[in-house]
């Protein structure tokens, strides 16, 4: 059984722990052992150290990577931003022997050393490359057959592709999440703003109205072009944006609908038969009806 | 009436060097084609001084004039610009170098202070007490991260306090 270090980041353990629980349920069931990276910190988020000092960013990121190196395993993260921040830090460190020396001098003050022996993967990459859509398909208890899904891959697992250990064939037309969602039996039609930004992140904290403007464009593209039964993402920030902001737009009278939103591993956990009270229990946008639909008797796969 | 800019070669050299020193090493490769701005969600949302225009202003030596500009803080760090740039400028690195120039003069929103304080105290930029939420979904109340690990907190505090961030009086 392959073993990976579970790096939680900030959003998942403190705002959406049901996503964390979905990781803890599905990966052992699919043959991937996960081990906690005790004492891991923030990646650090773009608005913190990366906005102040490049070496400090690389030092804090590499401290997290040393936690996995100590165990001789790779890292798996469910947050796109953490994936981007830590892989870019690795790129900056490994691109410059001088920076590597400075980073290790910083780490020496806390008795650590960055060696560069652990890779940082995203949850979706582990599911796609190490588990594979076929195994996911074979493990299902419930099928999403006939349900229409709008997917939201998120930005930071796509660009800049030259620093990432796993790349899409064409990062402006990503297909990994599409194939993973199709493996559940769902229909995943294309919509024109597939790779567009949802407006979360620095934009939301700098100017919420601009963020909502971008979000509305994205949401309306999904609604008008494919009218999905649900939205599925592999980015915890995108999840929070789609979950929170639909309610804001509804209260303002901008939209008169709402579309249930899931992190991919939540919908997979439901399709594997896990308890919704553990793996999909926290959301502002209502999704109970969709959860009941997914786990309905008529969707049970006869084996 | 259009605004004329008086170019000053000394100011230009200083601006370029500042941005390069903060990490925007590819800035001189820019030919102002605008490919970066065409795919930038920040530009699309209405933050004007990002990507091409930010680079142009730096190349004109207008660093000090735009130190209070908030557009850079609307950058999503998505790196579409880096992916698409035909010249290898890596525009996001320039945007972040400019942010570092601003941040080191404390020219950023006070709302960004909370995340710096959280990072120092708990090791997390985003931290809320999620004990009840975690119990509700069947997880241990304390996440296995620095938030509940004194040794890890001490480590991050040592790293931050001994860094250039520690000299800014943020903590």
Short mmCIF file of C-alpha atoms in Angstrom, two decimals:
data_model
loop_
_atom_site.label_atom_id
_atom_site.label_comp_id
_atom_site.label_asym_id
_atom_site.label_seq_id
_atom_site.Cartn_x
_atom_site.Cartn_y
_atom_site.Cartn_z
CA UNK A 1 0.00 0.00 0.00
CA UNK A 2 1.42 3.37 -1.00
CA UNK A 3 1.95 5.77 1.90
CA UNK A 4 1.60 9.57 1.61
CA UNK A 5 1.88 12.42 4.11
CA UNK A 6 -1.45 14.21 4.50
CA UNK A 7 -0.87 17.96 4.47
CA UNK A 8 -4.07 19.72 5.56
CA UNK A 9 -3.32 23.43 5.08
CA UNK A 10 -5.69 25.89 6.81
CA UNK A 11 -9.11 25.93 5.10
CA UNK A 12 -9.76 22.21 5.32
CA UNK A 13 -9.06 21.44 9.01
CA UNK A 14 -10.64 24.66 10.34
CA UNK A 15 -13.42 25.58 7.89
CA UNK A 16 -14.35 22.36 6.11
CA UNK A 17 -13.25 19.41 8.27
CA UNK A 18 -15.82 17.21 6.52
CA UNK A 19 -13.46 17.41 3.50
CA UNK A 20 -10.62 16.22 5.76
CA UNK A 21 -12.83 13.37 6.98
CA UNK A 22 -13.60 12.42 3.36
CA UNK A 23 -9.81 12.06 2.72
CA UNK A 24 -9.45 9.89 5.80
CA UNK A 25 -12.27 7.61 4.63
CA UNK A 26 -11.62 7.24 0.91
CA UNK A 27 -7.85 6.86 0.63
CA UNK A 28 -7.43 3.73 2.81
CA UNK A 29 -10.50 2.28 1.04
CA UNK A 30 -8.75 2.83 -2.30
CA UNK A 31 -5.39 1.42 -1.18
CA UNK A 32 -3.52 4.59 -0.21
CA UNK A 33 -2.24 4.85 3.35
CA UNK A 34 -2.18 8.38 4.74
CA UNK A 35 0.01 9.57 7.55
CA UNK A 36 -0.42 12.91 9.31
CA UNK A 37 2.37 15.46 9.02
CA UNK A 38 2.24 16.50 12.68
CA UNK A 39 3.09 20.13 13.28
CA UNK A 40 2.64 21.26 9.67
CA UNK A 41 1.98 24.99 9.29
CA UNK A 42 0.39 27.17 6.63
CA UNK A 43 2.03 26.68 3.20
CA UNK A 44 2.53 29.88 3.73
CA UNK A 45 -0.45 31.57 2.00
CA UNK A 46 0.23 34.06 -0.81
CA UNK A 47 -0.78 37.09 1.30
CA UNK A 48 1.74 36.25 4.02
CA UNK A 49 5.45 35.43 3.60
CA UNK A 50 5.38 35.21 -0.24
CA UNK A 51 4.26 38.87 -0.26
CA UNK A 52 7.13 39.94 2.02
CA UNK A 53 10.27 37.94 1.41
CA UNK A 54 11.12 35.17 -1.06
CA UNK A 55 13.62 33.38 1.19
CA UNK A 56 11.22 33.42 4.17
CA UNK A 57 8.51 31.93 1.94
CA UNK A 58 10.90 29.19 0.80
CA UNK A 59 12.01 28.54 4.38
CA UNK A 60 8.48 28.10 5.74
CA UNK A 61 7.39 25.96 2.78
CA UNK A 62 10.49 23.81 3.02
CA UNK A 63 9.99 23.32 6.77
CA UNK A 64 6.68 21.65 5.88
CA UNK A 65 8.40 19.54 3.23
CA UNK A 66 11.04 18.39 5.77
CA UNK A 67 8.21 16.84 7.84
CA UNK A 68 7.56 14.45 4.95
CA UNK A 69 11.25 13.98 4.21
CA UNK A 70 11.77 12.84 7.82
CA UNK A 71 9.26 10.06 7.16
CA UNK A 72 10.65 9.26 3.71
CA UNK A 73 7.31 9.89 2.00
CA UNK A 74 5.74 12.32 -0.48
CA UNK A 75 3.16 14.96 0.43
CA UNK A 76 -0.50 15.00 -0.57
CA UNK A 77 -2.50 18.20 -0.17
CA UNK A 78 -6.15 18.96 -0.85
CA UNK A 79 -5.67 22.70 -1.18
CA UNK A 80 -4.74 24.08 -4.60
CA UNK A 81 -3.00 27.10 -3.10
CA UNK A 82 -0.84 24.93 -0.83
CA UNK A 83 0.02 22.78 -3.85
CA UNK A 84 1.05 25.85 -5.84
CA UNK A 85 2.90 27.62 -3.01
CA UNK A 86 4.95 24.59 -1.96
CA UNK A 87 5.81 23.47 -5.49
CA UNK A 88 6.84 26.99 -6.46
CA UNK A 89 8.97 27.23 -3.32
CA UNK A 90 10.67 23.96 -4.31
CA UNK A 91 11.27 25.47 -7.75
CA UNK A 92 12.83 28.65 -6.30
CA UNK A 93 15.03 26.61 -3.93
CA UNK A 94 16.19 24.05 -6.45
CA UNK A 95 16.74 26.69 -9.13
CA UNK A 96 19.32 28.51 -7.03
CA UNK A 97 22.10 26.80 -5.04
CA UNK A 98 22.63 30.07 -3.15
CA UNK A 99 18.99 30.23 -2.11
CA UNK A 100 19.13 26.59 -1.02
CA UNK A 101 22.11 27.45 1.20
CA UNK A 102 20.30 30.44 2.72
CA UNK A 103 17.11 28.44 3.29
CA UNK A 104 19.05 25.67 4.98
CA UNK A 105 20.90 28.20 7.13
CA UNK A 106 17.47 29.46 8.28
CA UNK A 107 16.22 25.92 8.87
CA UNK A 108 19.36 25.09 10.88
CA UNK A 109 18.13 27.49 13.59
CA UNK A 110 15.31 25.01 14.23
CA UNK A 111 17.46 21.90 13.61
CA UNK A 112 15.98 21.08 10.24
CA UNK A 113 17.42 20.55 6.77
CA UNK A 114 15.67 20.62 3.39
CA UNK A 115 16.97 17.88 1.13
CA UNK A 116 14.46 18.00 -1.74
CA UNK A 117 13.59 14.30 -1.58
CA UNK A 118 9.80 14.60 -1.16
CA UNK A 119 7.39 15.57 -3.93
CA UNK A 120 4.21 17.57 -3.35
CA UNK A 121 1.11 16.11 -5.02
CA UNK A 122 -2.49 17.21 -5.05
CA UNK A 123 -5.28 14.88 -3.90
CA UNK A 124 -6.67 14.84 -7.46
CA UNK A 125 -3.29 13.73 -8.82
CA UNK A 126 -3.10 10.88 -6.34
CA UNK A 127 -6.60 9.77 -7.31
CA UNK A 128 -5.86 10.08 -11.02
CA UNK A 129 -2.31 8.72 -11.23
CA UNK A 130 -1.86 6.43 -8.23
CA UNK A 131 -5.42 5.08 -7.82
CA UNK A 132 -6.79 5.62 -11.33
CA UNK A 133 -10.33 6.16 -12.69
CA UNK A 134 -10.78 2.42 -13.34
CA UNK A 135 -10.22 1.44 -9.71
CA UNK A 136 -12.54 4.25 -8.58
CA UNK A 137 -15.21 2.94 -10.94
CA UNK A 138 -14.84 -0.63 -9.66
CA UNK A 139 -15.08 0.49 -6.00
CA UNK A 140 -18.36 2.42 -6.30
CA UNK A 141 -21.38 1.48 -4.22
CA UNK A 142 -23.61 4.16 -5.78
CA UNK A 143 -23.54 5.49 -9.34
CA UNK A 144 -23.98 9.11 -10.40
CA UNK A 145 -25.33 7.92 -13.74
CA UNK A 146 -27.47 10.60 -15.41
CA UNK A 147 -26.42 13.40 -13.06
CA UNK A 148 -24.89 16.45 -14.69
CA UNK A 149 -21.81 17.96 -13.07
CA UNK A 150 -20.05 21.29 -13.64
CA UNK A 151 -16.42 20.90 -12.66
CA UNK A 152 -14.12 23.57 -11.22
CA UNK A 153 -10.47 22.45 -11.25
CA UNK A 154 -9.13 25.74 -9.78
CA UNK A 155 -6.05 27.73 -10.78
CA UNK A 156 -3.12 26.66 -8.66
CA UNK A 157 -2.89 23.05 -9.78
CA UNK A 158 -2.60 24.20 -13.41
CA UNK A 159 -0.12 27.07 -13.66
CA UNK A 160 2.80 27.51 -14.00
CA UNK A 161 2.92 23.99 -15.40
CA UNK A 162 6.72 23.96 -15.64
CA UNK A 163 7.17 23.71 -11.85
CA UNK A 164 4.62 20.98 -11.14
CA UNK A 165 5.24 17.23 -10.79
CA UNK A 166 1.90 16.43 -12.48
CA UNK A 167 0.71 18.34 -15.53
CA UNK A 168 -2.39 18.39 -17.68
CA UNK A 169 -1.90 17.72 -21.41
CA UNK A 170 -3.24 21.24 -22.00
CA UNK A 171 -3.51 23.31 -18.84
CA UNK A 172 -6.08 25.64 -20.43
CA UNK A 173 -8.33 22.62 -21.16
CA UNK A 174 -7.78 20.49 -18.05
CA UNK A 175 -9.20 16.93 -18.11
CA UNK A 176 -8.08 15.22 -14.86
CA UNK A 177 -11.09 16.28 -12.77
CA UNK A 178 -13.38 15.61 -15.72
CA UNK A 179 -12.18 12.01 -16.00
CA UNK A 180 -12.34 11.50 -12.22
CA UNK A 181 -15.94 12.76 -12.20
CA UNK A 182 -16.90 10.66 -15.22
CA UNK A 183 -15.54 7.64 -13.31
CA UNK A 184 -18.42 8.19 -10.85
CA UNK A 185 -20.85 7.74 -13.75
CA UNK A 186 -21.74 11.43 -14.08
CA UNK A 187 -22.06 13.48 -17.26
CA UNK A 188 -19.48 16.30 -17.35
CA UNK A 189 -20.30 18.66 -20.22
CA UNK A 190 -17.88 21.37 -21.25
CA UNK A 191 -18.72 25.01 -20.49
CA UNK A 192 -16.88 27.94 -21.96
CA UNK A 193 -15.42 29.36 -18.74
CA UNK A 194 -14.09 26.02 -17.45
CA UNK A 195 -10.62 27.30 -16.55
CA UNK A 196 -11.76 30.77 -15.40
CA UNK A 197 -10.97 32.04 -11.92
CA UNK A 198 -13.75 31.91 -9.29
CA UNK A 199 -12.60 35.14 -7.63
CA UNK A 200 -11.55 33.67 -4.26
CA UNK A 201 -8.15 34.34 -2.70
CA UNK A 202 -6.35 37.68 -2.62
CA UNK A 203 -9.01 39.22 -4.84
CA UNK A 204 -11.78 38.44 -2.34
CA UNK A 205 -9.90 39.91 0.62
CA UNK A 206 -8.87 42.99 -1.41
CA UNK A 207 -12.19 43.82 -3.07
CA UNK A 208 -15.16 41.57 -2.42
CA UNK A 209 -17.33 43.23 -5.08
CA UNK A 210 -14.77 42.57 -7.82
CA UNK A 211 -14.46 39.01 -6.57
CA UNK A 212 -18.25 38.53 -6.72
CA UNK A 213 -18.35 40.00 -10.21
CA UNK A 214 -15.91 37.37 -11.45
CA UNK A 215 -17.73 34.65 -9.52
CA UNK A 216 -21.08 35.64 -11.05
CA UNK A 217 -19.64 35.37 -14.59
CA UNK A 218 -18.35 31.90 -13.82
CA UNK A 219 -21.53 30.69 -12.12
CA UNK A 220 -23.80 32.04 -14.87
CA UNK A 221 -21.63 30.36 -17.50
CA UNK A 222 -22.22 27.03 -15.76
CA UNK A 223 -25.94 27.65 -15.26
CA UNK A 224 -26.79 28.98 -18.69
CA UNK A 225 -24.61 26.65 -20.74
CA UNK A 226 -25.05 23.30 -18.97
CA UNK A 227 -27.56 23.78 -16.09
CA UNK A 228 -25.75 21.30 -13.80
CA UNK A 229 -27.24 19.25 -10.95
CA UNK A 230 -24.16 20.02 -8.87
CA UNK A 231 -20.73 21.65 -8.92
CA UNK A 232 -17.66 19.56 -8.09
CA UNK A 233 -14.24 21.02 -7.34
CA UNK A 234 -10.84 19.85 -6.14
CA UNK A 235 -9.90 23.23 -4.66
CA UNK A 236 -10.87 24.02 -1.07
CA UNK A 237 -10.83 27.78 -1.77
CA UNK A 238 -13.09 27.38 -4.82
CA UNK A 239 -15.36 25.19 -2.68
CA UNK A 240 -15.73 27.95 -0.08
CA UNK A 241 -16.33 30.60 -2.76
CA UNK A 242 -19.04 28.60 -4.55
CA UNK A 243 -20.63 27.62 -1.24
CA UNK A 244 -20.62 31.07 0.42
CA UNK A 245 -21.09 33.38 -2.53
CA UNK A 246 -24.12 31.70 -4.07
CA UNK A 247 -25.94 32.60 -0.84
CA UNK A 248 -24.82 36.24 -1.07
CA UNK A 249 -26.00 36.51 -4.70
CA UNK A 250 -29.31 34.91 -3.75
CA UNK A 251 -29.87 37.34 -0.87
CA UNK A 252 -29.12 40.24 -3.22
CA UNK A 253 -31.59 38.92 -5.78
CA UNK A 254 -28.88 38.46 -8.41
CA UNK A 255 -29.74 34.76 -8.82
CA UNK A 256 -32.92 32.81 -8.11
CA UNK A 257 -31.35 29.34 -7.99
CA UNK A 258 -28.68 27.54 -6.08
CA UNK A 259 -26.51 24.63 -7.16
CA UNK A 260 -25.19 22.13 -4.59
CA UNK A 261 -21.39 22.21 -4.27
CA UNK A 262 -19.05 19.37 -3.30
CA UNK A 263 -15.33 18.89 -3.00
CA UNK A 264 -14.57 15.89 -5.25
CA UNK A 265 -13.59 13.53 -2.43
CA UNK A 266 -16.90 14.26 -0.69
CA UNK A 267 -18.95 13.12 -3.65
CA UNK A 268 -16.62 10.14 -4.08
CA UNK A 269 -17.01 9.25 -0.37
CA UNK A 270 -20.80 9.40 -0.79
CA UNK A 271 -20.57 7.17 -3.87
CA UNK A 272 -18.45 4.74 -1.83
CA UNK A 273 -21.23 4.62 0.78
CA UNK A 274 -19.68 6.63 3.60
CA UNK A 275 -21.83 8.51 6.13
CA UNK A 276 -22.84 11.99 4.89
CA UNK A 277 -22.89 13.22 8.51
CA UNK A 278 -19.12 12.73 8.48
CA UNK A 279 -17.99 13.37 4.89
CA UNK A 280 -20.43 16.04 3.65
CA UNK A 281 -21.94 17.72 6.70
CA UNK A 282 -20.99 21.39 6.40
CA UNK A 283 -22.28 23.76 3.73
CA UNK A 284 -24.22 26.99 3.37
CA UNK A 285 -25.65 26.09 -0.03
CA UNK A 286 -28.20 23.32 0.57
CA UNK A 287 -27.11 19.89 -0.63
CA UNK A 288 -29.12 17.38 1.46
CA UNK A 289 -31.42 16.55 -1.43
CA UNK A 290 -28.49 15.79 -3.71
CA UNK A 291 -26.82 13.68 -0.99
CA UNK A 292 -30.06 11.67 -0.61
CA UNK A 293 -30.27 11.31 -4.39
CA UNK A 294 -26.68 10.01 -4.63
CA UNK A 295 -27.20 7.47 -1.86
CA UNK A 296 -30.70 6.39 -2.98
CA UNK A 297 -31.49 2.70 -3.42
CA UNK A 298 -32.11 3.15 -7.15
CA UNK A 299 -28.46 4.21 -7.57
CA UNK A 300 -27.05 1.20 -5.72
CA UNK A 301 -24.78 -0.77 -8.02
CA UNK A 302 -25.67 -4.46 -8.21
CA UNK A 303 -22.45 -6.50 -7.97
CA UNK B 1 -5.30 66.06 -21.73
CA UNK B 2 -2.78 63.25 -21.66
CA UNK B 3 -0.34 62.90 -18.82
CA UNK B 4 3.30 63.16 -19.84
CA UNK B 5 5.95 61.17 -17.98
CA UNK B 6 9.43 62.54 -17.66
CA UNK B 7 11.72 59.54 -17.98
CA UNK B 8 14.72 59.55 -15.67
CA UNK B 9 17.37 56.94 -16.41
CA UNK B 10 18.56 56.83 -12.80
CA UNK B 11 15.01 56.24 -11.53
CA UNK B 12 14.49 53.56 -14.17
CA UNK B 13 17.66 51.68 -13.19
CA UNK B 14 16.76 51.91 -9.52
CA UNK B 15 13.20 50.68 -10.12
CA UNK B 16 14.34 47.75 -12.24
CA UNK B 17 17.02 46.76 -9.71
CA UNK B 18 14.55 46.97 -6.82
CA UNK B 19 12.09 44.68 -8.58
CA UNK B 20 14.81 42.26 -9.65
CA UNK B 21 16.19 42.14 -6.09
CA UNK B 22 12.71 41.35 -4.77
CA UNK B 23 12.40 38.41 -7.21
CA UNK B 24 11.10 39.84 -10.50
CA UNK B 25 14.25 38.78 -12.33
CA UNK B 26 12.70 38.55 -15.82
CA UNK B 27 11.29 42.09 -16.01
CA UNK B 28 13.70 43.33 -18.70
CA UNK B 29 12.54 40.61 -21.12
CA UNK B 30 9.08 42.25 -21.34
CA UNK B 31 8.10 43.59 -24.79
CA UNK B 32 4.72 44.90 -23.58
CA UNK B 33 2.73 42.49 -25.77
CA UNK B 34 -0.05 42.30 -23.18
CA UNK B 35 -0.58 38.52 -23.33
CA UNK B 36 -0.36 38.42 -19.52
CA UNK B 37 -3.09 41.02 -19.02
CA UNK B 38 -5.32 39.27 -21.56
CA UNK B 39 -5.57 36.18 -19.34
CA UNK B 40 -5.32 37.89 -15.92
CA UNK B 41 -8.45 37.46 -13.74
CA UNK B 42 -7.38 40.52 -11.73
CA UNK B 43 -7.38 42.71 -14.84
CA UNK B 44 -10.70 41.19 -15.91
CA UNK B 45 -12.19 42.00 -12.50
CA UNK B 46 -11.07 45.63 -12.82
CA UNK B 47 -7.74 45.96 -11.01
CA UNK B 48 -5.93 48.18 -13.52
CA UNK B 49 -2.26 48.18 -12.52
CA UNK B 50 -1.40 44.50 -12.93
CA UNK B 51 0.76 42.51 -15.33
CA UNK B 52 1.54 44.57 -18.47
CA UNK B 53 0.72 47.99 -17.02
CA UNK B 54 2.48 47.31 -13.73
CA UNK B 55 5.59 46.21 -15.64
CA UNK B 56 5.38 49.30 -17.85
CA UNK B 57 5.22 51.62 -14.87
CA UNK B 58 8.25 49.94 -13.30
CA UNK B 59 10.12 50.16 -16.62
CA UNK B 60 9.27 53.88 -16.68
CA UNK B 61 10.81 54.25 -13.22
CA UNK B 62 7.47 55.10 -11.58
CA UNK B 63 8.01 52.84 -8.58
CA UNK B 64 7.40 55.37 -5.81
CA UNK B 65 4.43 56.90 -7.61
CA UNK B 66 2.49 53.64 -7.42
CA UNK B 67 3.55 52.36 -4.01
CA UNK B 68 0.00 52.77 -2.63
CA UNK B 69 -1.57 50.99 -5.64
CA UNK B 70 -3.89 48.21 -4.42
CA UNK B 71 -4.15 46.31 -7.73
CA UNK B 72 -1.22 44.03 -6.88
CA UNK B 73 -3.06 42.78 -3.78
CA UNK B 74 -5.91 41.66 -6.05
CA UNK B 75 -3.49 39.31 -7.86
CA UNK B 76 -4.73 35.76 -7.45
CA UNK B 77 -1.24 34.30 -7.88
CA UNK B 78 -2.81 32.00 -10.48
CA UNK B 79 0.18 32.21 -12.81
CA UNK B 80 -1.85 32.22 -16.02
CA UNK B 81 0.44 35.12 -16.97
CA UNK B 82 3.58 33.04 -16.43
CA UNK B 83 2.17 30.18 -18.48
CA UNK B 84 1.25 32.38 -21.43
CA UNK B 85 4.13 34.90 -21.53
CA UNK B 86 6.05 34.35 -24.78
CA UNK B 87 9.14 36.13 -23.46
CA UNK B 88 9.73 34.19 -20.24
CA UNK B 89 9.18 37.28 -18.07
CA UNK B 90 7.21 35.26 -15.49
CA UNK B 91 4.98 38.30 -14.80
CA UNK B 92 3.61 36.92 -11.53
CA UNK B 93 7.13 37.03 -10.14
CA UNK B 94 7.23 40.74 -11.05
CA UNK B 95 3.83 41.35 -9.44
CA UNK B 96 4.98 39.62 -6.24
CA UNK B 97 8.32 41.46 -6.31
CA UNK B 98 6.31 44.70 -6.44
CA UNK B 99 4.16 43.47 -3.55
CA UNK B 100 7.34 42.82 -1.55
CA UNK B 101 8.52 46.35 -2.34
CA UNK B 102 5.16 47.65 -1.06
CA UNK B 103 5.00 45.33 1.95
CA UNK B 104 8.48 46.21 3.09
CA UNK B 105 7.29 49.83 3.26
CA UNK B 106 4.14 48.57 5.02
CA UNK B 107 2.08 49.75 2.03
CA UNK B 108 -0.56 47.08 2.33
CA UNK B 109 -4.07 46.87 3.71
CA UNK B 110 -4.37 46.65 7.49
CA UNK B 111 -6.80 43.76 6.88
CA UNK B 112 -3.76 41.69 5.86
CA UNK B 113 -2.38 42.05 9.41
CA UNK B 114 -4.69 39.38 10.85
CA UNK B 115 -3.25 36.68 8.63
CA UNK B 116 0.33 37.70 9.57
CA UNK B 117 -0.56 37.58 13.27
CA UNK B 118 -2.30 34.21 12.85
CA UNK B 119 0.69 32.80 11.00
CA UNK B 120 2.98 33.87 13.84
CA UNK B 121 0.71 32.69 16.68
CA UNK B 122 -0.71 29.44 15.30
CA UNK B 123 1.34 28.74 12.18
CA UNK B 124 -1.84 29.25 10.12
CA UNK B 125 -2.84 32.34 8.13
CA UNK B 126 -6.47 31.18 8.42
CA UNK B 127 -7.34 29.96 11.89
CA UNK B 128 -10.64 29.62 13.70
CA UNK B 129 -11.58 27.41 16.62
CA UNK B 130 -13.10 24.47 14.75
CA UNK B 131 -13.29 22.13 17.75
CA UNK B 132 -17.06 21.68 17.58
CA UNK B 133 -17.18 21.38 13.79
CA UNK B 134 -14.46 18.73 13.88
CA UNK B 135 -16.22 16.73 16.59
CA UNK B 136 -19.46 16.95 14.62
CA UNK B 137 -17.89 15.16 11.65
CA UNK B 138 -16.19 12.53 13.81
CA UNK B 139 -12.66 13.95 13.84
CA UNK B 140 -10.44 14.58 16.87
CA UNK B 141 -11.17 18.15 18.09
CA UNK B 142 -7.57 19.22 17.57
CA UNK B 143 -6.12 19.07 14.05
CA UNK B 144 -2.64 17.49 13.94
CA UNK B 145 -1.05 20.76 12.81
CA UNK B 146 0.98 23.57 14.36
CA UNK B 147 -2.27 25.07 15.73
CA UNK B 148 -2.08 22.62 18.65
CA UNK B 149 1.63 21.87 18.67
CA UNK B 150 3.82 24.05 20.86
CA UNK B 151 7.11 22.86 19.34
CA UNK B 152 5.89 23.66 15.82
CA UNK B 153 4.68 27.10 16.93
CA UNK B 154 8.07 27.82 18.48
CA UNK B 155 9.74 26.78 15.21
CA UNK B 156 7.65 29.07 13.02
CA UNK B 157 8.04 31.95 15.46
CA UNK B 158 11.82 31.51 15.39
CA UNK B 159 11.83 31.50 11.58
CA UNK B 160 9.56 34.57 11.28
CA UNK B 161 11.22 36.62 13.99
CA UNK B 162 14.67 36.06 12.46
CA UNK B 163 13.46 36.92 8.95
CA UNK B 164 13.11 40.34 7.27
CA UNK B 165 9.39 40.10 8.23
CA UNK B 166 10.49 40.15 11.86
CA UNK B 167 12.17 43.51 11.33
CA UNK B 168 8.94 45.18 10.18
CA UNK B 169 7.36 45.18 13.64
CA UNK B 170 4.50 42.96 12.51
CA UNK B 171 4.64 40.69 15.57
#
